[in-house]
Tab-separated table of C-alpha atoms in Angstrom:
chain	number	residue	atom	x	y	z
A	91	SER	CA	8.442	8.074	18.198
A	92	GLN	CA	6.641	11.479	18.950
A	93	THR	CA	2.718	11.703	18.440
A	94	ILE	CA	0.513	15.347	18.552
A	95	HIS	CA	-3.222	14.621	19.569
A	96	GLN	CA	-5.965	17.274	19.217
A	97	TRP	CA	-8.994	16.393	20.026
A	98	PRO	CA	-11.657	17.503	19.229
A	99	ALA	CA	-12.204	16.422	15.438
A	100	THR	CA	-15.233	18.564	15.664
A	101	LEU	CA	-17.289	21.432	16.768
A	102	VAL	CA	-20.900	22.924	16.457
A	103	GLN	CA	-20.975	25.700	19.051
A	104	PRO	CA	-23.521	29.136	19.723
A	105	VAL	CA	-22.593	32.177	20.159
A	106	GLY	CA	-21.609	33.624	23.089
A	107	SER	CA	-20.457	30.029	24.779
A	108	PRO	CA	-17.088	29.261	25.742
A	109	LEU	CA	-14.545	26.808	24.092
A	110	SER	CA	-11.800	24.905	25.150
A	111	LEU	CA	-8.977	22.779	22.656
A	112	GLU	CA	-6.844	20.607	23.851
A	113	CYS	CA	-3.470	19.749	22.368
A	114	THR	CA	-0.920	17.362	24.126
A	115	VAL	CA	2.424	15.574	23.130
A	116	GLU	CA	4.101	12.829	22.987
A	117	GLY	CA	7.405	11.695	23.084
A	118	THR	CA	9.539	14.478	23.742
A	119	SER	CA	10.595	16.894	25.968
A	120	ASN	CA	10.563	21.277	26.262
A	121	PRO	CA	8.574	21.208	22.651
A	122	ASN	CA	8.057	24.400	21.303
A	123	LEU	CA	4.303	24.063	21.039
A	124	TYR	CA	1.982	26.167	18.215
A	125	TRP	CA	-1.848	27.080	17.244
A	126	TYR	CA	-2.453	28.446	14.438
A	127	ARG	CA	-6.127	29.071	12.729
A	128	GLN	CA	-7.347	28.475	9.351
A	129	ALA	CA	-10.044	30.414	7.871
A	130	ALA	CA	-12.352	28.771	4.989
A	131	GLY	CA	-10.426	28.522	2.216
A	132	ARG	CA	-7.199	30.958	3.711
A	133	GLY	CA	-3.637	30.633	4.623
A	134	LEU	CA	-2.925	29.873	8.805
A	135	GLN	CA	-2.439	32.386	10.827
A	136	LEU	CA	-0.397	32.062	14.179
A	137	LEU	CA	-2.909	32.608	16.962
A	138	PHE	CA	-0.215	31.586	19.991
A	139	TYR	CA	3.390	30.543	20.719
A	140	SER	CA	5.018	29.274	23.415
A	141	VAL	CA	8.290	27.950	24.380
A	142	GLY	CA	7.912	26.473	27.725
A	143	ILE	CA	5.239	26.055	31.099
A	144	GLY	CA	3.269	29.467	31.245
A	145	GLN	CA	4.828	31.382	28.956
A	146	ILE	CA	2.407	32.387	25.975
A	147	SER	CA	3.201	35.186	23.143
A	148	SER	CA	-0.186	35.959	21.310
A	149	GLU	CA	0.542	37.123	18.193
A	150	VAL	CA	-3.225	38.862	17.488
A	151	PRO	CA	-5.184	40.162	19.587
A	152	GLN	CA	-8.508	38.117	20.079
A	153	ASN	CA	-11.166	37.038	22.525
A	154	LEU	CA	-9.219	34.005	22.237
A	155	SER	CA	-6.165	33.198	24.926
A	156	ALA	CA	-3.727	29.929	25.294
A	157	SER	CA	-2.111	28.230	28.394
A	158	ARG	CA	0.216	25.540	28.534
A	159	PRO	CA	-0.039	24.110	32.201
A	160	GLN	CA	2.204	21.325	31.769
A	161	ASP	CA	5.367	20.929	29.518
A	162	ARG	CA	3.259	19.093	26.922
A	163	GLN	CA	-0.295	20.256	27.380
A	164	PHE	CA	-1.241	23.808	25.061
A	165	ILE	CA	-4.771	24.273	25.622
A	166	LEU	CA	-7.137	27.409	23.411
A	167	SER	CA	-9.745	29.128	25.101
A	168	SER	CA	-12.625	31.836	24.664
A	169	LYS	CA	-15.241	32.926	27.777
A	170	LYS	CA	-17.067	33.928	24.816
A	171	LEU	CA	-17.295	32.684	20.853
A	172	LEU	CA	-17.669	35.086	18.337
A	173	LEU	CA	-18.927	33.942	14.901
A	174	SER	CA	-15.790	34.758	13.333
A	175	ASP	CA	-13.673	32.481	15.443
A	176	SER	CA	-14.825	29.786	13.403
A	177	GLY	CA	-12.579	27.577	11.328
A	178	PHE	CA	-9.773	25.307	11.523
A	179	TYR	CA	-7.170	25.026	14.448
A	180	LEU	CA	-4.042	23.565	14.581
A	181	CYS	CA	-2.008	22.297	17.081
A	182	ALA	CA	2.089	22.012	15.994
A	183	TRP	CA	5.459	21.254	17.657
A	184	LYS	CA	8.629	21.533	17.077
A	185	ARG	CA	12.088	20.953	18.419
A	186	THR	CA	13.832	23.891	20.097
A	187	GLY	CA	16.388	24.679	18.214
A	188	ASN	CA	15.972	27.189	14.932
A	189	ASN	CA	15.796	24.681	11.469
A	190	SER	CA	13.277	21.919	13.306
A	191	PRO	CA	10.125	22.056	11.574
A	192	LEU	CA	6.137	22.159	12.417
A	193	HIS	CA	4.659	19.572	12.868
A	194	PHE	CA	1.042	19.221	13.012
A	195	GLY	CA	-1.964	17.678	15.150
A	196	ASN	CA	-4.891	16.440	12.372
A	197	GLY	CA	-6.849	20.064	13.325
A	198	THR	CA	-10.321	20.816	14.927
A	199	ARG	CA	-13.247	22.221	12.555
A	200	LEU	CA	-14.955	24.968	15.247
A	201	THR	CA	-18.204	25.555	13.520
A	202	VAL	CA	-20.222	29.175	15.620
A	203	THR	CA	-23.145	29.052	15.421
B	115	ALA	CA	8.386	42.044	7.594
B	116	GLN	CA	8.105	38.352	6.904
B	117	LYS	CA	6.405	37.785	3.843
B	118	VAL	CA	5.609	34.181	1.996
B	119	THR	CA	4.070	34.557	-1.744
B	120	GLN	CA	2.910	31.767	-3.566
B	121	ALA	CA	0.916	33.846	-6.651
B	122	GLN	CA	-0.433	30.656	-7.885
B	123	THR	CA	-4.018	30.375	-6.072
B	124	GLU	CA	-5.046	26.975	-7.953
B	125	ILE	CA	-3.464	24.725	-10.044
B	126	SER	CA	-5.271	22.022	-11.987
B	127	VAL	CA	-3.593	19.666	-14.177
B	128	VAL	CA	-3.998	16.088	-15.961
B	129	GLU	CA	-2.279	12.910	-14.310
B	130	LYS	CA	1.010	12.652	-15.425
B	131	GLU	CA	1.916	15.825	-15.975
B	132	ASP	CA	4.276	17.774	-14.581
B	133	VAL	CA	3.721	20.942	-12.213
B	134	THR	CA	5.284	23.475	-10.403
B	135	LEU	CA	4.646	25.046	-6.974
B	136	ASP	CA	6.188	28.879	-7.304
B	137	CYS	CA	6.781	30.693	-3.598
B	138	VAL	CA	8.741	33.931	-3.108
B	139	TYR	CA	9.431	34.545	0.369
B	140	GLU	CA	10.880	37.961	1.807
B	141	THR	CA	13.959	38.335	4.480
B	142	ARG	CA	14.775	40.432	6.894
B	143	ASP	CA	18.217	37.634	8.077
B	144	THR	CA	21.109	35.726	5.826
B	145	THR	CA	19.644	33.233	8.396
B	146	TYR	CA	16.600	31.568	7.605
B	147	TYR	CA	14.940	28.568	6.827
B	148	LEU	CA	12.555	27.273	4.053
B	149	PHE	CA	9.455	24.909	3.799
B	150	TRP	CA	6.482	22.949	2.857
B	151	TYR	CA	4.031	21.849	3.742
B	152	LYS	CA	1.067	19.696	2.064
B	153	GLN	CA	-2.437	19.920	3.123
B	154	PRO	CA	-4.851	16.714	1.841
B	155	PRO	CA	-8.532	17.381	1.923
B	156	SER	CA	-8.604	15.350	5.665
B	157	GLY	CA	-6.641	18.876	6.693
B	158	GLU	CA	-4.222	18.015	8.710
B	159	LEU	CA	-0.417	19.161	7.140
B	160	VAL	CA	2.106	17.004	6.089
B	161	PHE	CA	6.285	18.101	6.650
B	162	LEU	CA	7.610	18.245	3.062
B	163	ILE	CA	10.831	19.867	2.789
B	164	ARG	CA	12.567	21.799	5.094
B	165	ARG	CA	16.074	24.110	3.228
B	166	ASN	CA	18.727	26.220	5.333
B	167	SER	CA	19.715	29.440	3.958
B	168	PHE	CA	22.762	28.925	3.022
B	169	ASP	CA	22.556	25.735	1.557
B	170	GLU	CA	21.125	26.319	-2.152
B	171	GLN	CA	21.475	22.749	-3.857
B	172	ASN	CA	18.243	21.480	-5.288
B	173	GLU	CA	16.596	18.041	-3.208
B	174	ILE	CA	15.039	15.122	-5.334
B	175	SER	CA	13.164	13.067	-3.289
B	176	GLY	CA	11.228	10.513	-5.337
B	177	ARG	CA	8.648	12.627	-8.256
B	178	TYR	CA	9.353	15.893	-5.752
B	179	SER	CA	12.068	18.498	-6.376
B	180	TRP	CA	12.549	21.600	-5.094
B	181	ASN	CA	14.779	24.489	-7.253
B	182	PHE	CA	16.171	26.930	-4.514
B	183	GLN	CA	17.887	30.447	-6.062
B	184	LYS	CA	18.329	32.674	-3.202
B	185	SER	CA	19.299	35.021	-6.324
B	186	THR	CA	15.066	35.792	-6.821
B	187	SER	CA	14.173	34.666	-2.853
B	188	SER	CA	12.141	31.513	-4.981
B	189	PHE	CA	12.063	28.294	-3.553
B	190	ASN	CA	9.835	26.601	-5.887
B	191	PHE	CA	8.222	22.876	-5.877
B	192	THR	CA	8.071	21.253	-8.734
B	193	ILE	CA	5.615	17.603	-8.587
B	194	THR	CA	6.506	14.916	-11.660
B	195	ALA	CA	4.440	12.933	-13.603
B	196	SER	CA	1.670	13.792	-11.105
B	197	GLN	CA	-1.057	11.834	-9.652
B	198	VAL	CA	-4.501	12.209	-8.157
B	199	VAL	CA	-3.239	11.452	-4.906
B	200	ASP	CA	-1.260	14.611	-5.163
B	201	SER	CA	-4.045	16.362	-4.832
B	202	ALA	CA	-4.255	18.917	-1.897
B	203	VAL	CA	-3.607	22.962	-1.097
B	204	TYR	CA	0.226	23.277	-0.698
B	205	PHE	CA	1.545	25.498	1.407
B	206	CYS	CA	5.306	27.621	1.553
B	207	ALA	CA	6.501	28.613	4.404
B	208	LEU	CA	9.411	31.084	5.811
B	209	SER	CA	11.079	31.090	9.074
B	210	GLU	CA	14.093	33.544	10.903
B	211	PRO	CA	14.902	32.182	14.001
B	212	ALA	CA	16.690	36.054	14.870
B	213	TYR	CA	13.002	37.123	15.266
B	214	GLY	CA	11.081	35.341	16.964
B	215	GLN	CA	9.381	31.559	16.981
B	216	ASN	CA	7.021	32.340	14.020
B	217	PHE	CA	6.334	30.410	10.754
B	218	VAL	CA	5.256	32.163	8.384
B	219	PHE	CA	3.497	30.611	5.579
B	220	GLY	CA	1.778	31.465	2.057
B	221	PRO	CA	-1.483	31.980	1.415
B	222	GLY	CA	-0.938	28.489	-0.150
B	223	THR	CA	-2.060	26.698	-3.694
B	224	ARG	CA	-4.132	24.365	-4.542
B	225	LEU	CA	-3.241	21.018	-6.634
B	226	SER	CA	-6.143	19.486	-8.513
B	227	VAL	CA	-4.926	15.647	-10.602
B	228	LEU	CA	-7.510	15.091	-12.544
B	229	PRO	CA	-7.187	11.598	-13.818
């Protein structure tokens, strides 16, 4: 069966510090990978998605970046965090194929102080 | 643009009551997919159901049922005999493959089931 791992579960970082969140998927090959952000009490905002190694699509301009160094690894990064980067970050995967649902990790709660 | 509306921000019901969560969507294509997800207090999003645009048959799974009506662009979710464990935020989502790999989520409905 397929599983998705996302870490860390919680993170408190000062403004201006770097960020690296990691997500890995097991049990499948060539998944589509996604990073979503959920601000407190809000809906989900797509940040990045990837359909293959090295292929990253950005949905919103921001100081975040994403990378996919391996087929089942997706990394969200920032060189300098802003207060507005606080939120709940969710990694997700789906099989290629139009009707496949997204499957989410447990999320990372980031607080920028 | 793709859009998903969940007009009910918060709903409170007493245990054993039935509750319907509304979802209205806007699409640009004839082929699209609709989804419902549950986000319990622990935070992870749990996939509940998928519906294809060409299949309007309603679906029942235990206490859950879904009513898909293309004529009104709605995909509503009903919980029968609600339980405290149903308390969560529920999201409706839309995917239009012809326009990329994005899933557009509604703002969510927070359901509180009181004992």
